[in-house]
Amino acid sequence: MEYITIDGGKRLEGQVNINGAKNAAVAIIPAAIASTGICTIDNLPAIKDVQVLVGAMRKLGIGCEFTDEHTLKIDSRAINGHSIAYDQVKDMRASYYLLGALLGRFKHAEVPLPGGCNFGLRPIDLHMKGFEALGAKINIEHGMVTASAERLTGASIYLDISSVGATINIMIAAVYAEGVTQIENAAKEPHVVDTANFLNKMGAKIKGAGTDVIRITGVEGLSGGEYSVIPDQIEAGTYMIASAVTGGDVSVQNIIPKHMDSLSAKLTEMGCQVLENDAHDGLRVIGPEVLKSCTVKTMFYPGFPTDLHPQMSALLSRANGTSVLTETVFEHRFQYVKELLRLGANIQVEGRAVIIEGGSLTGAQVMATDLRAGAALIIAALSAEGRTTIGNVKYLDRGYEKFESKLSALGANISRISVEE
Ligand code: EPZ
């Protein structure tokens, strides 16, 4: 079993380089199945979710070769199957994009119901609604989703919820659908736009990504090509919060500052200085002596991202006064609360909100319950008095490349230890 230990109280200083976006990478890699050429994708994060996805694609006979740690060459011309086994993808959620990719190109897909972070039900009914609107027959049994179609025809699809996954999955499936597909109430997250940009670079005809209405005009075929994944908004936000919680002075580099606007506004409200660099690809976050409390409400992009909710709660636990954070995207994303309580946080769940009385934290033994809950524990541990030991490091490895060496380079007293089971 691996653990992370952190001796809190060190002020973070220096520069951290942000990797490519996990939630763009796990969409673009399967989307490359739509191409009949060779796709070279760079700025991929070296994280577990990418490795799992690549492993599943290799099992389908798709050529996946890393030319360096962050660059992947994908060749799906020799693909020999359309069915993914559960044990190949059970630890991640984004395997559902293989459904849209295989259905779109081959009109047949068999993919397990998704795994991944266990906060709430996280259904995929909207994905299925979109595929059926395009003409697919869906069958779900024994934990497997089978989608098949004689042909796919463009349709107008209204999403009851602006689901990121459903928006991207339908977009990928519709690339070859005859005629025009319109996705209304579409998600606008940066990774939705990035996936559309990738597909368009390969010859797709997608308009409106980043707005409420995305139109996909079916094409005959997609070429290969090269593409670079956008920086990770959530990794960047996690390090910005880490600087704030330690009263630090950290420059977060290789990012798109616009993607961070909602967090930058909140950190400024809490007394931080958030300064954009001249090259417009970095933000310097200087934390104050005393953090001010504030209210936060998670929303779909460009609102405050739900994936920074746990990390923000950890920060608010150190602010002066009472803060309220309301979670509007997932019905239950509060598993991290019981772990923060172990660190001495004064936090309680009220319906879909947490009420937080800021104060001091003391180190303890805690367990990550999901990816961003693990990040929240790192944030809290950095400013807790004494040593914190965090278990279930596997969650953090799903989404944060080399986080302990990045934090150590910023001055954190952090290490990873392995203990025999
Ligand atoms: C994506 O998950 C991200 N994962 C999540 O990031 C992120 O929290 C989420 O979007 C919201 O931004 C990936 O991109 C791989 P949704 P996704 O569909 O697509 C409901 C991380 O830490 N819903 O936008 O699964 C759903 O229950 C992860 O990087 C339906 O009801 O999220 C939720 O309440 C965690 N039916 C809401 O919509 C559906 O068919 C938003 O979910 C689909 C979703």
Tab-separated table of C-alpha atoms and ligand atoms in Angstrom:
chain	number	residue	atom	x	y	z
A	1	MET	CA	0.000	0.000	0.000
A	2	GLU	CA	1.361	3.451	-0.821
A	3	TYR	CA	0.933	6.495	1.398
A	4	ILE	CA	1.755	10.180	1.058
A	5	THR	CA	3.144	11.897	4.149
A	6	ILE	CA	3.152	15.682	4.481
A	7	ASP	CA	4.633	17.751	7.312
A	8	GLY	CA	2.499	20.894	7.137
A	9	GLY	CA	3.316	24.545	7.685
A	10	LYS	CA	5.788	25.113	4.851
A	11	ARG	CA	5.157	28.161	2.634
A	12	LEU	CA	5.136	27.139	-1.061
A	13	GLU	CA	7.262	29.232	-3.415
A	14	GLY	CA	8.444	28.964	-6.992
A	15	GLN	CA	7.059	27.820	-10.323
A	16	VAL	CA	5.029	24.753	-11.277
A	17	ASN	CA	4.381	23.598	-14.846
A	18	ILE	CA	0.898	22.258	-15.533
A	19	ASN	CA	0.362	19.151	-17.699
A	20	GLY	CA	-2.281	18.484	-20.334
A	21	ALA	CA	-5.916	18.211	-19.273
A	22	LYS	CA	-6.984	14.743	-18.053
A	23	ASN	CA	-10.607	15.305	-19.081
A	24	ALA	CA	-9.590	16.390	-22.568
A	25	ALA	CA	-7.069	13.549	-22.958
A	26	VAL	CA	-9.541	10.809	-22.006
A	27	ALA	CA	-11.955	12.112	-24.658
A	28	ILE	CA	-9.500	12.858	-27.469
A	29	ILE	CA	-7.666	9.513	-27.274
A	30	PRO	CA	-10.816	7.419	-27.955
A	31	ALA	CA	-12.061	10.056	-30.412
A	32	ALA	CA	-8.998	9.212	-32.553
A	33	ILE	CA	-10.736	5.893	-33.356
A	34	ALA	CA	-12.931	7.960	-35.688
A	35	SER	CA	-9.888	8.685	-37.867
A	36	THR	CA	-8.736	6.295	-40.620
A	37	GLY	CA	-5.275	7.853	-40.470
A	38	ILE	CA	-2.542	8.126	-37.848
A	39	CYS	CA	-3.189	10.678	-35.059
A	40	THR	CA	-0.294	12.065	-33.008
A	41	ILE	CA	-1.479	13.664	-29.777
A	42	ASP	CA	0.914	15.551	-27.515
A	43	ASN	CA	0.821	17.353	-24.159
A	44	LEU	CA	-0.931	14.277	-22.725
A	45	PRO	CA	-0.625	13.968	-18.933
A	46	ALA	CA	1.321	10.903	-17.745
A	47	ILE	CA	-1.474	9.662	-15.483
A	48	LYS	CA	-3.208	6.365	-14.727
A	49	ASP	CA	-6.463	7.168	-16.553
A	50	VAL	CA	-4.549	7.686	-19.813
A	51	GLN	CA	-2.639	4.410	-19.331
A	52	VAL	CA	-5.858	2.464	-18.638
A	53	LEU	CA	-7.562	3.887	-21.734
A	54	VAL	CA	-4.550	3.156	-23.951
A	55	GLY	CA	-4.437	-0.393	-22.580
A	56	ALA	CA	-8.084	-0.954	-23.498
A	57	MET	CA	-7.539	0.437	-27.000
A	58	ARG	CA	-4.511	-1.801	-27.556
A	59	LYS	CA	-6.726	-4.800	-26.679
A	60	LEU	CA	-8.900	-3.780	-29.656
A	61	GLY	CA	-5.878	-4.040	-31.914
A	62	ILE	CA	-5.475	-0.266	-32.135
A	63	GLY	CA	-1.847	0.800	-32.513
A	64	CYS	CA	-0.928	3.059	-29.566
A	65	GLU	CA	2.705	4.036	-29.295
A	66	PHE	CA	4.148	6.584	-26.878
A	67	THR	CA	6.909	8.410	-28.744
A	68	ASP	CA	7.696	10.204	-25.474
A	69	GLU	CA	6.111	10.413	-22.000
A	70	HIS	CA	3.494	12.924	-23.190
A	71	THR	CA	3.073	12.078	-26.902
A	72	LEU	CA	0.947	9.229	-28.257
A	73	LYS	CA	0.656	7.972	-31.827
A	74	ILE	CA	-2.685	6.243	-32.499
A	75	ASP	CA	-3.390	4.070	-35.543
A	76	SER	CA	-6.829	2.454	-35.550
A	77	ARG	CA	-6.632	1.083	-39.106
A	78	ALA	CA	-5.940	-2.452	-37.807
A	79	ILE	CA	-8.698	-2.438	-35.178
A	80	ASN	CA	-10.068	-5.985	-34.738
A	81	GLY	CA	-12.912	-5.698	-32.277
A	82	HIS	CA	-15.598	-3.463	-30.834
A	83	SER	CA	-15.987	-4.945	-27.377
A	84	ILE	CA	-14.227	-3.858	-24.171
A	85	ALA	CA	-14.012	-6.129	-21.102
A	86	TYR	CA	-15.004	-4.797	-17.679
A	87	ASP	CA	-11.681	-5.521	-15.985
A	88	GLN	CA	-9.869	-3.440	-18.596
A	89	VAL	CA	-11.630	-0.181	-17.636
A	90	LYS	CA	-13.250	-0.778	-14.234
A	91	ASP	CA	-11.225	1.914	-12.448
A	92	MET	CA	-12.153	4.812	-14.684
A	93	ARG	CA	-15.240	6.606	-15.831
A	94	ALA	CA	-14.295	7.993	-19.214
A	95	SER	CA	-14.294	4.550	-20.834
A	96	TYR	CA	-17.803	5.515	-21.976
A	97	TYR	CA	-16.229	7.604	-24.746
A	98	LEU	CA	-15.258	4.302	-26.414
A	99	LEU	CA	-19.006	3.783	-26.924
A	100	GLY	CA	-19.412	6.951	-28.975
A	101	ALA	CA	-16.189	6.385	-30.908
A	102	LEU	CA	-16.867	2.737	-31.850
A	103	LEU	CA	-20.553	3.370	-32.569
A	104	GLY	CA	-19.751	6.396	-34.711
A	105	ARG	CA	-17.188	4.668	-36.901
A	106	PHE	CA	-18.247	0.993	-36.876
A	107	LYS	CA	-21.962	1.253	-35.935
A	108	HIS	CA	-21.335	-1.246	-33.118
A	109	ALA	CA	-19.904	-1.018	-29.589
A	110	GLU	CA	-19.898	-3.123	-26.417
A	111	VAL	CA	-18.526	-1.214	-23.429
A	112	PRO	CA	-18.965	-1.817	-19.658
A	113	LEU	CA	-21.045	0.609	-17.637
A	114	PRO	CA	-18.524	3.174	-16.320
A	115	GLY	CA	-16.604	2.983	-13.037
A	116	GLY	CA	-14.628	5.950	-11.728
A	117	CYS	CA	-15.126	8.329	-8.817
A	118	ASN	CA	-17.917	7.110	-6.573
A	119	PHE	CA	-19.833	10.247	-5.649
A	120	GLY	CA	-23.476	9.785	-6.487
A	121	LEU	CA	-25.093	7.615	-9.115
A	122	ARG	CA	-23.505	9.261	-12.188
A	123	PRO	CA	-25.901	7.730	-14.741
A	124	ILE	CA	-25.318	7.799	-18.491
A	125	ASP	CA	-28.960	8.006	-19.589
A	126	LEU	CA	-28.316	11.218	-21.549
A	127	HIS	CA	-25.530	9.523	-23.510
A	128	MET	CA	-27.970	6.735	-24.428
A	129	LYS	CA	-30.720	9.236	-25.315
A	130	GLY	CA	-28.334	10.846	-27.799
A	131	PHE	CA	-27.213	7.579	-29.377
A	132	GLU	CA	-30.849	6.425	-29.765
A	133	ALA	CA	-31.775	9.753	-31.370
A	134	LEU	CA	-29.058	9.081	-33.947
A	135	GLY	CA	-30.655	5.706	-34.711
A	136	ALA	CA	-28.765	3.312	-32.443
A	137	LYS	CA	-30.347	0.423	-30.575
A	138	ILE	CA	-29.129	0.286	-26.967
A	139	ASN	CA	-29.100	-2.786	-24.758
A	140	ILE	CA	-27.806	-2.776	-21.174
A	141	GLU	CA	-27.404	-6.113	-19.408
A	142	HIS	CA	-24.832	-7.868	-17.254
A	143	GLY	CA	-23.178	-4.462	-16.717
A	144	MET	CA	-22.440	-4.068	-20.410
A	145	VAL	CA	-23.792	-1.426	-22.788
A	146	THR	CA	-24.271	-2.617	-26.370
A	147	ALA	CA	-24.987	0.050	-28.991
A	148	SER	CA	-25.585	-0.832	-32.647
A	149	ALA	CA	-27.114	0.793	-35.706
A	150	GLU	CA	-27.752	0.052	-39.376
A	151	ARG	CA	-26.933	3.677	-40.015
A	152	LEU	CA	-26.635	6.882	-37.986
A	153	THR	CA	-28.696	9.875	-39.038
A	154	GLY	CA	-28.347	13.441	-37.770
A	155	ALA	CA	-30.890	14.459	-35.111
A	156	SER	CA	-31.721	17.310	-32.770
A	157	ILE	CA	-30.884	16.305	-29.179
A	158	TYR	CA	-31.802	18.342	-26.105
A	159	LEU	CA	-29.764	17.535	-22.990
A	160	ASP	CA	-31.890	17.861	-19.844
A	161	ILE	CA	-28.595	18.483	-17.981
A	162	SER	CA	-25.531	20.101	-19.597
A	163	SER	CA	-23.576	16.891	-19.186
A	164	VAL	CA	-19.915	17.042	-20.223
A	165	GLY	CA	-19.746	13.331	-20.957
A	166	ALA	CA	-22.998	13.195	-22.895
A	167	THR	CA	-22.077	16.279	-24.952
A	168	ILE	CA	-18.686	14.864	-25.933
A	169	ASN	CA	-19.904	11.294	-26.465
A	170	ILE	CA	-22.752	12.352	-28.771
A	171	MET	CA	-20.419	14.702	-30.649
A	172	ILE	CA	-17.949	11.850	-31.292
A	173	ALA	CA	-20.739	9.436	-32.354
A	174	ALA	CA	-22.284	12.010	-34.714
A	175	VAL	CA	-19.131	12.765	-36.725
A	176	TYR	CA	-20.195	10.346	-39.498
A	177	ALA	CA	-23.992	10.548	-38.984
A	178	GLU	CA	-25.757	11.507	-42.234
A	179	GLY	CA	-26.983	15.091	-42.190
A	180	VAL	CA	-26.827	17.537	-39.283
A	181	THR	CA	-26.867	16.696	-35.566
A	182	GLN	CA	-27.699	19.474	-33.128
A	183	ILE	CA	-26.907	19.159	-29.408
A	184	GLU	CA	-28.882	21.702	-27.376
A	185	ASN	CA	-28.124	22.725	-23.780
A	186	ALA	CA	-24.631	21.379	-24.478
A	187	ALA	CA	-21.801	21.522	-21.937
A	188	LYS	CA	-19.284	24.362	-22.549
A	189	GLU	CA	-16.270	23.085	-20.591
A	190	PRO	CA	-12.805	23.668	-22.123
A	191	HIS	CA	-12.405	19.926	-22.747
A	192	VAL	CA	-15.621	19.902	-24.808
A	193	VAL	CA	-14.109	22.597	-27.037
A	194	ASP	CA	-10.758	20.801	-27.141
A	195	THR	CA	-12.344	17.542	-28.331
A	196	ALA	CA	-14.299	19.413	-31.028
A	197	ASN	CA	-11.122	21.201	-32.137
A	198	PHE	CA	-9.285	17.873	-32.357
A	199	LEU	CA	-12.039	16.272	-34.473
A	200	ASN	CA	-12.250	19.348	-36.736
A	201	LYS	CA	-8.488	19.233	-37.238
A	202	MET	CA	-8.949	15.660	-38.503
A	203	GLY	CA	-11.660	16.817	-40.938
A	204	ALA	CA	-14.898	16.756	-38.930
A	205	LYS	CA	-17.475	19.527	-39.312
A	206	ILE	CA	-18.376	20.691	-35.787
A	207	LYS	CA	-19.571	24.202	-35.045
A	208	GLY	CA	-20.604	25.930	-31.824
A	209	ALA	CA	-18.484	23.991	-29.311
A	210	GLY	CA	-18.238	26.175	-26.214
A	211	THR	CA	-21.799	27.462	-26.682
A	212	ASP	CA	-25.179	25.980	-25.735
A	213	VAL	CA	-25.751	24.613	-29.241
A	214	ILE	CA	-23.277	22.387	-31.063
A	215	ARG	CA	-23.920	21.419	-34.713
A	216	ILE	CA	-22.188	18.416	-36.285
A	217	THR	CA	-22.460	17.887	-40.049
A	218	GLY	CA	-21.686	14.280	-40.998
A	219	VAL	CA	-18.588	13.681	-43.164
A	220	GLU	CA	-17.336	10.675	-45.152
A	221	GLY	CA	-14.026	10.176	-43.387
A	222	LEU	CA	-11.428	11.714	-41.050
A	223	SER	CA	-7.730	12.000	-41.855
A	224	GLY	CA	-4.907	11.601	-39.387
A	225	GLY	CA	-2.927	14.535	-38.052
A	226	GLU	CA	-1.289	16.121	-35.034
A	227	TYR	CA	-2.917	17.753	-32.020
A	228	SER	CA	-1.868	19.227	-28.697
A	229	VAL	CA	-4.130	18.864	-25.643
A	230	ILE	CA	-5.059	21.998	-23.645
A	231	PRO	CA	-3.621	22.534	-20.136
A	232	ASP	CA	-5.436	21.022	-17.166
A	233	GLN	CA	-7.754	23.606	-15.573
A	234	ILE	CA	-8.222	21.457	-12.451
A	235	GLU	CA	-4.561	20.614	-11.904
A	236	ALA	CA	-3.784	24.336	-12.278
A	237	GLY	CA	-6.535	25.256	-9.813
A	238	THR	CA	-5.271	22.722	-7.300
A	239	TYR	CA	-1.794	24.306	-7.273
A	240	MET	CA	-3.268	27.831	-7.108
A	241	ILE	CA	-5.202	26.764	-4.009
A	242	ALA	CA	-2.075	25.107	-2.573
A	243	SER	CA	-0.242	28.429	-2.827
A	244	ALA	CA	-3.130	30.298	-1.191
A	245	VAL	CA	-3.462	27.874	1.734
A	246	THR	CA	0.248	28.145	2.642
A	247	GLY	CA	0.439	31.945	2.277
A	248	GLY	CA	2.764	31.127	-0.587
A	249	ASP	CA	3.994	32.758	-3.775
A	250	VAL	CA	3.630	30.283	-6.648
A	251	SER	CA	3.605	30.879	-10.410
A	252	VAL	CA	1.416	28.297	-12.158
A	253	GLN	CA	2.727	28.010	-15.727
A	254	ASN	CA	1.622	26.530	-19.108
A	255	ILE	CA	-2.044	27.321	-18.496
A	256	ILE	CA	-4.878	29.263	-20.136
A	257	PRO	CA	-5.635	31.968	-17.522
A	258	LYS	CA	-9.153	32.485	-18.923
A	259	HIS	CA	-10.053	28.929	-17.872
A	260	MET	CA	-9.215	29.876	-14.279
A	261	ASP	CA	-11.390	33.035	-14.061
A	262	SER	CA	-13.943	31.691	-11.552
A	263	LEU	CA	-11.230	30.446	-9.171
A	264	SER	CA	-9.064	33.557	-9.629
A	265	ALA	CA	-12.070	35.686	-8.656
A	266	LYS	CA	-12.695	33.649	-5.507
A	267	LEU	CA	-9.031	33.625	-4.447
A	268	THR	CA	-8.932	37.411	-4.921
A	269	GLU	CA	-12.093	37.705	-2.789
A	270	MET	CA	-10.258	35.708	-0.089
A	271	GLY	CA	-7.354	38.183	-0.076
A	272	CYS	CA	-4.932	36.551	-2.543
A	273	GLN	CA	-3.118	38.413	-5.307
A	274	VAL	CA	-3.654	36.625	-8.665
A	275	LEU	CA	-1.390	38.117	-11.343
A	276	GLU	CA	-1.367	37.085	-15.024
A	277	ASN	CA	2.085	36.988	-16.634
A	278	ASP	CA	3.008	38.966	-19.744
A	279	ALA	CA	2.950	35.847	-21.929
A	280	HIS	CA	-0.653	35.184	-20.815
A	281	ASP	CA	0.202	31.547	-20.075
A	282	GLY	CA	0.661	31.728	-16.329
A	283	LEU	CA	-0.854	33.002	-13.085
A	284	ARG	CA	1.110	33.993	-9.984
A	285	VAL	CA	-0.829	33.385	-6.760
A	286	ILE	CA	0.356	35.156	-3.616
A	287	GLY	CA	-1.477	34.030	-0.494
A	288	PRO	CA	-2.340	36.510	2.279
A	289	GLU	CA	-1.383	36.302	5.947
A	290	VAL	CA	-5.038	35.728	6.787
A	291	LEU	CA	-7.547	34.249	4.321
A	292	LYS	CA	-11.039	35.759	4.235
A	293	SER	CA	-14.099	33.503	4.231
A	294	CYS	CA	-16.435	33.538	1.216
A	295	THR	CA	-19.370	31.764	-0.434
A	296	VAL	CA	-18.906	29.459	-3.413
A	297	LYS	CA	-21.422	27.747	-5.699
A	298	THR	CA	-20.262	25.097	-8.177
A	299	MET	CA	-21.768	25.508	-11.647
A	300	PHE	CA	-21.235	24.279	-15.186
A	301	TYR	CA	-18.459	26.136	-17.039
A	302	PRO	CA	-17.732	29.063	-16.936
A	303	GLY	CA	-18.970	28.807	-13.335
A	304	PHE	CA	-16.864	27.523	-10.449
A	305	PRO	CA	-15.876	23.922	-11.366
A	306	THR	CA	-17.238	21.086	-9.260
A	307	ASP	CA	-13.822	19.411	-9.598
A	308	LEU	CA	-12.344	22.154	-7.391
A	309	HIS	CA	-15.076	21.833	-4.745
A	310	PRO	CA	-13.190	19.547	-2.299
A	311	GLN	CA	-9.937	21.512	-2.658
A	312	MET	CA	-11.802	24.788	-2.040
A	313	SER	CA	-13.424	23.381	1.090
A	314	ALA	CA	-9.972	22.547	2.430
A	315	LEU	CA	-8.875	26.130	1.752
A	316	LEU	CA	-12.003	27.593	3.361
A	317	SER	CA	-11.258	25.462	6.447
A	318	ARG	CA	-8.270	27.760	6.999
A	319	ALA	CA	-10.078	31.051	6.282
A	320	ASN	CA	-11.169	33.527	8.934
A	321	GLY	CA	-14.929	33.244	9.506
A	322	THR	CA	-17.852	31.232	8.143
A	323	SER	CA	-17.959	30.080	4.518
A	324	VAL	CA	-20.640	28.239	2.542
A	325	LEU	CA	-19.949	26.087	-0.495
A	326	THR	CA	-22.954	24.778	-2.465
A	327	GLU	CA	-22.552	21.823	-4.858
A	328	THR	CA	-25.065	22.062	-7.733
A	329	VAL	CA	-23.567	19.588	-10.259
A	330	PHE	CA	-23.424	16.278	-8.360
A	331	GLU	CA	-26.034	15.233	-5.870
A	332	HIS	CA	-23.429	13.952	-3.435
A	333	ARG	CA	-19.790	14.962	-3.497
A	334	PHE	CA	-19.137	15.161	0.241
A	335	GLN	CA	-17.170	11.982	1.027
A	336	TYR	CA	-14.078	14.143	1.619
A	337	VAL	CA	-15.812	15.887	4.588
A	338	LYS	CA	-15.306	13.034	7.054
A	339	GLU	CA	-11.589	13.021	6.239
A	340	LEU	CA	-11.276	16.801	6.703
A	341	LEU	CA	-13.007	16.376	10.080
A	342	ARG	CA	-10.171	14.026	11.094
A	343	LEU	CA	-7.768	16.904	10.381
A	344	GLY	CA	-9.738	19.134	12.752
A	345	ALA	CA	-11.799	21.033	10.188
A	346	ASN	CA	-15.019	22.612	11.441
A	347	ILE	CA	-17.249	21.609	8.529
A	348	GLN	CA	-20.741	20.240	8.253
A	349	VAL	CA	-22.951	19.130	5.377
A	350	GLU	CA	-26.347	20.831	5.088
A	351	GLY	CA	-28.257	19.406	2.106
A	352	ARG	CA	-26.200	20.243	-0.982
A	353	ALA	CA	-23.937	22.677	0.871
A	354	VAL	CA	-21.110	22.585	3.366
A	355	ILE	CA	-20.870	25.187	6.137
A	356	ILE	CA	-17.264	25.796	7.131
A	357	GLU	CA	-15.957	27.627	10.211
A	358	GLY	CA	-12.328	28.480	9.476
A	359	GLY	CA	-9.667	27.585	12.019
A	360	SER	CA	-6.486	25.559	12.450
A	361	LEU	CA	-5.865	21.993	11.279
A	362	THR	CA	-3.707	19.277	12.813
A	363	GLY	CA	-2.074	16.378	11.001
A	364	ALA	CA	-3.727	12.938	11.098
A	365	GLN	CA	-4.050	9.658	9.204
A	366	VAL	CA	-6.635	10.043	6.421
A	367	MET	CA	-7.773	8.217	3.274
A	368	ALA	CA	-8.484	9.610	-0.169
A	369	THR	CA	-12.015	8.583	-1.190
A	370	ASP	CA	-11.790	9.808	-4.787
A	371	LEU	CA	-9.458	11.821	-7.019
A	372	ARG	CA	-10.391	15.363	-5.989
A	373	ALA	CA	-11.071	14.375	-2.385
A	374	GLY	CA	-7.452	13.201	-2.332
A	375	ALA	CA	-6.373	16.594	-3.658
A	376	ALA	CA	-8.362	18.263	-0.867
A	377	LEU	CA	-6.464	16.233	1.727
A	378	ILE	CA	-3.154	17.332	0.199
A	379	ILE	CA	-4.288	20.988	0.415
A	380	ALA	CA	-5.374	20.594	4.045
A	381	ALA	CA	-2.192	18.688	5.000
A	382	LEU	CA	0.030	21.421	3.540
A	383	SER	CA	-1.275	23.860	6.138
A	384	ALA	CA	-2.001	21.468	9.019
A	385	GLU	CA	0.251	21.447	12.059
A	386	GLY	CA	2.312	18.261	12.171
A	387	ARG	CA	2.325	15.187	9.957
A	388	THR	CA	-0.532	13.943	7.800
A	389	THR	CA	-0.517	10.505	6.203
A	390	ILE	CA	-2.806	10.014	3.200
A	391	GLY	CA	-3.805	6.513	2.018
A	392	ASN	CA	-5.383	5.402	-1.297
A	393	VAL	CA	-2.770	7.323	-3.280
A	394	LYS	CA	-4.016	5.428	-6.363
A	395	TYR	CA	-6.817	7.983	-6.661
A	396	LEU	CA	-4.334	10.858	-6.905
A	397	ASP	CA	-2.264	9.000	-9.500
A	398	ARG	CA	-5.358	8.845	-11.746
A	399	GLY	CA	-5.295	12.595	-12.327
A	400	TYR	CA	-2.143	14.339	-11.057
A	401	GLU	CA	1.192	13.727	-12.797
A	402	LYS	CA	4.187	13.634	-10.419
A	403	PHE	CA	2.340	15.671	-7.777
A	404	GLU	CA	4.730	14.870	-4.931
A	405	SER	CA	7.820	15.964	-6.896
A	406	LYS	CA	6.012	19.123	-8.076
A	407	LEU	CA	5.006	20.000	-4.495
A	408	SER	CA	8.431	19.110	-3.143
A	409	ALA	CA	10.037	21.455	-5.707
A	410	LEU	CA	7.768	24.212	-4.314
A	411	GLY	CA	9.091	23.565	-0.804
A	412	ALA	CA	6.545	21.128	0.582
A	413	ASN	CA	7.784	18.492	2.992
A	414	ILE	CA	6.154	15.566	1.180
A	415	SER	CA	7.088	11.984	0.422
A	416	ARG	CA	5.564	8.759	-0.849
A	417	ILE	CA	6.103	5.637	1.215
A	418	SER	CA	5.272	2.019	0.460
A	419	VAL	CA	4.154	-0.286	3.240
A	420	GLU	CA	3.884	-4.053	2.796
A	421	GLU	CA	0.206	-5.077	2.903
B	1	EPZ	C1	-17.027	14.947	-16.275
B	1	EPZ	O1	-17.740	13.861	-15.705
B	1	EPZ	C2	-15.662	14.910	-15.636
B	1	EPZ	N1	-15.035	13.640	-15.970
B	1	EPZ	C3	-15.785	15.059	-14.125
B	1	EPZ	O2	-14.447	15.148	-13.621
B	1	EPZ	C4	-16.513	16.358	-13.807
B	1	EPZ	O3	-16.747	16.414	-12.416
B	1	EPZ	C5	-17.855	16.410	-14.560
B	1	EPZ	O4	-17.649	16.204	-15.967
B	1	EPZ	C6	-18.547	17.758	-14.372
B	1	EPZ	O5	-17.728	18.779	-14.870
B	1	EPZ	C7	-14.490	13.504	-17.213
B	1	EPZ	O6	-14.527	14.415	-18.027
B	1	EPZ	C8	-13.836	12.182	-17.506
B	1	EPZ	P1	-21.430	15.116	-16.279
B	1	EPZ	P2	-19.147	13.430	-16.336
B	1	EPZ	O7	-21.998	14.160	-17.242
B	1	EPZ	O8	-19.125	13.672	-17.798
B	1	EPZ	C9	-25.637	14.038	-14.455
B	1	EPZ	C10	-12.595	14.569	-12.321
B	1	EPZ	O9	-12.358	14.668	-11.113
B	1	EPZ	N2	-25.780	13.141	-15.606
B	1	EPZ	O10	-21.122	16.504	-16.727
B	1	EPZ	O11	-19.484	12.094	-15.844
B	1	EPZ	C11	-24.559	13.593	-13.492
B	1	EPZ	O12	-25.060	12.642	-12.579
B	1	EPZ	C12	-13.959	14.098	-12.771
B	1	EPZ	O13	-11.777	14.865	-13.235
B	1	EPZ	C13	-26.991	12.491	-15.808
B	1	EPZ	O14	-27.940	12.636	-15.034
B	1	EPZ	O15	-20.115	14.502	-15.649
B	1	EPZ	C14	-24.185	14.877	-12.813
B	1	EPZ	O16	-25.108	15.155	-11.785
B	1	EPZ	C15	-14.872	13.822	-11.599
B	1	EPZ	N3	-27.119	11.670	-16.886
B	1	EPZ	C16	-24.333	15.912	-13.927
B	1	EPZ	O17	-25.172	15.304	-14.909
B	1	EPZ	C17	-26.095	11.492	-17.781
B	1	EPZ	O18	-26.281	10.748	-18.768
B	1	EPZ	C18	-23.032	16.330	-14.593
B	1	EPZ	O19	-22.376	15.142	-14.994
B	1	EPZ	C19	-24.884	12.161	-17.549
B	1	EPZ	C20	-24.747	12.993	-16.463
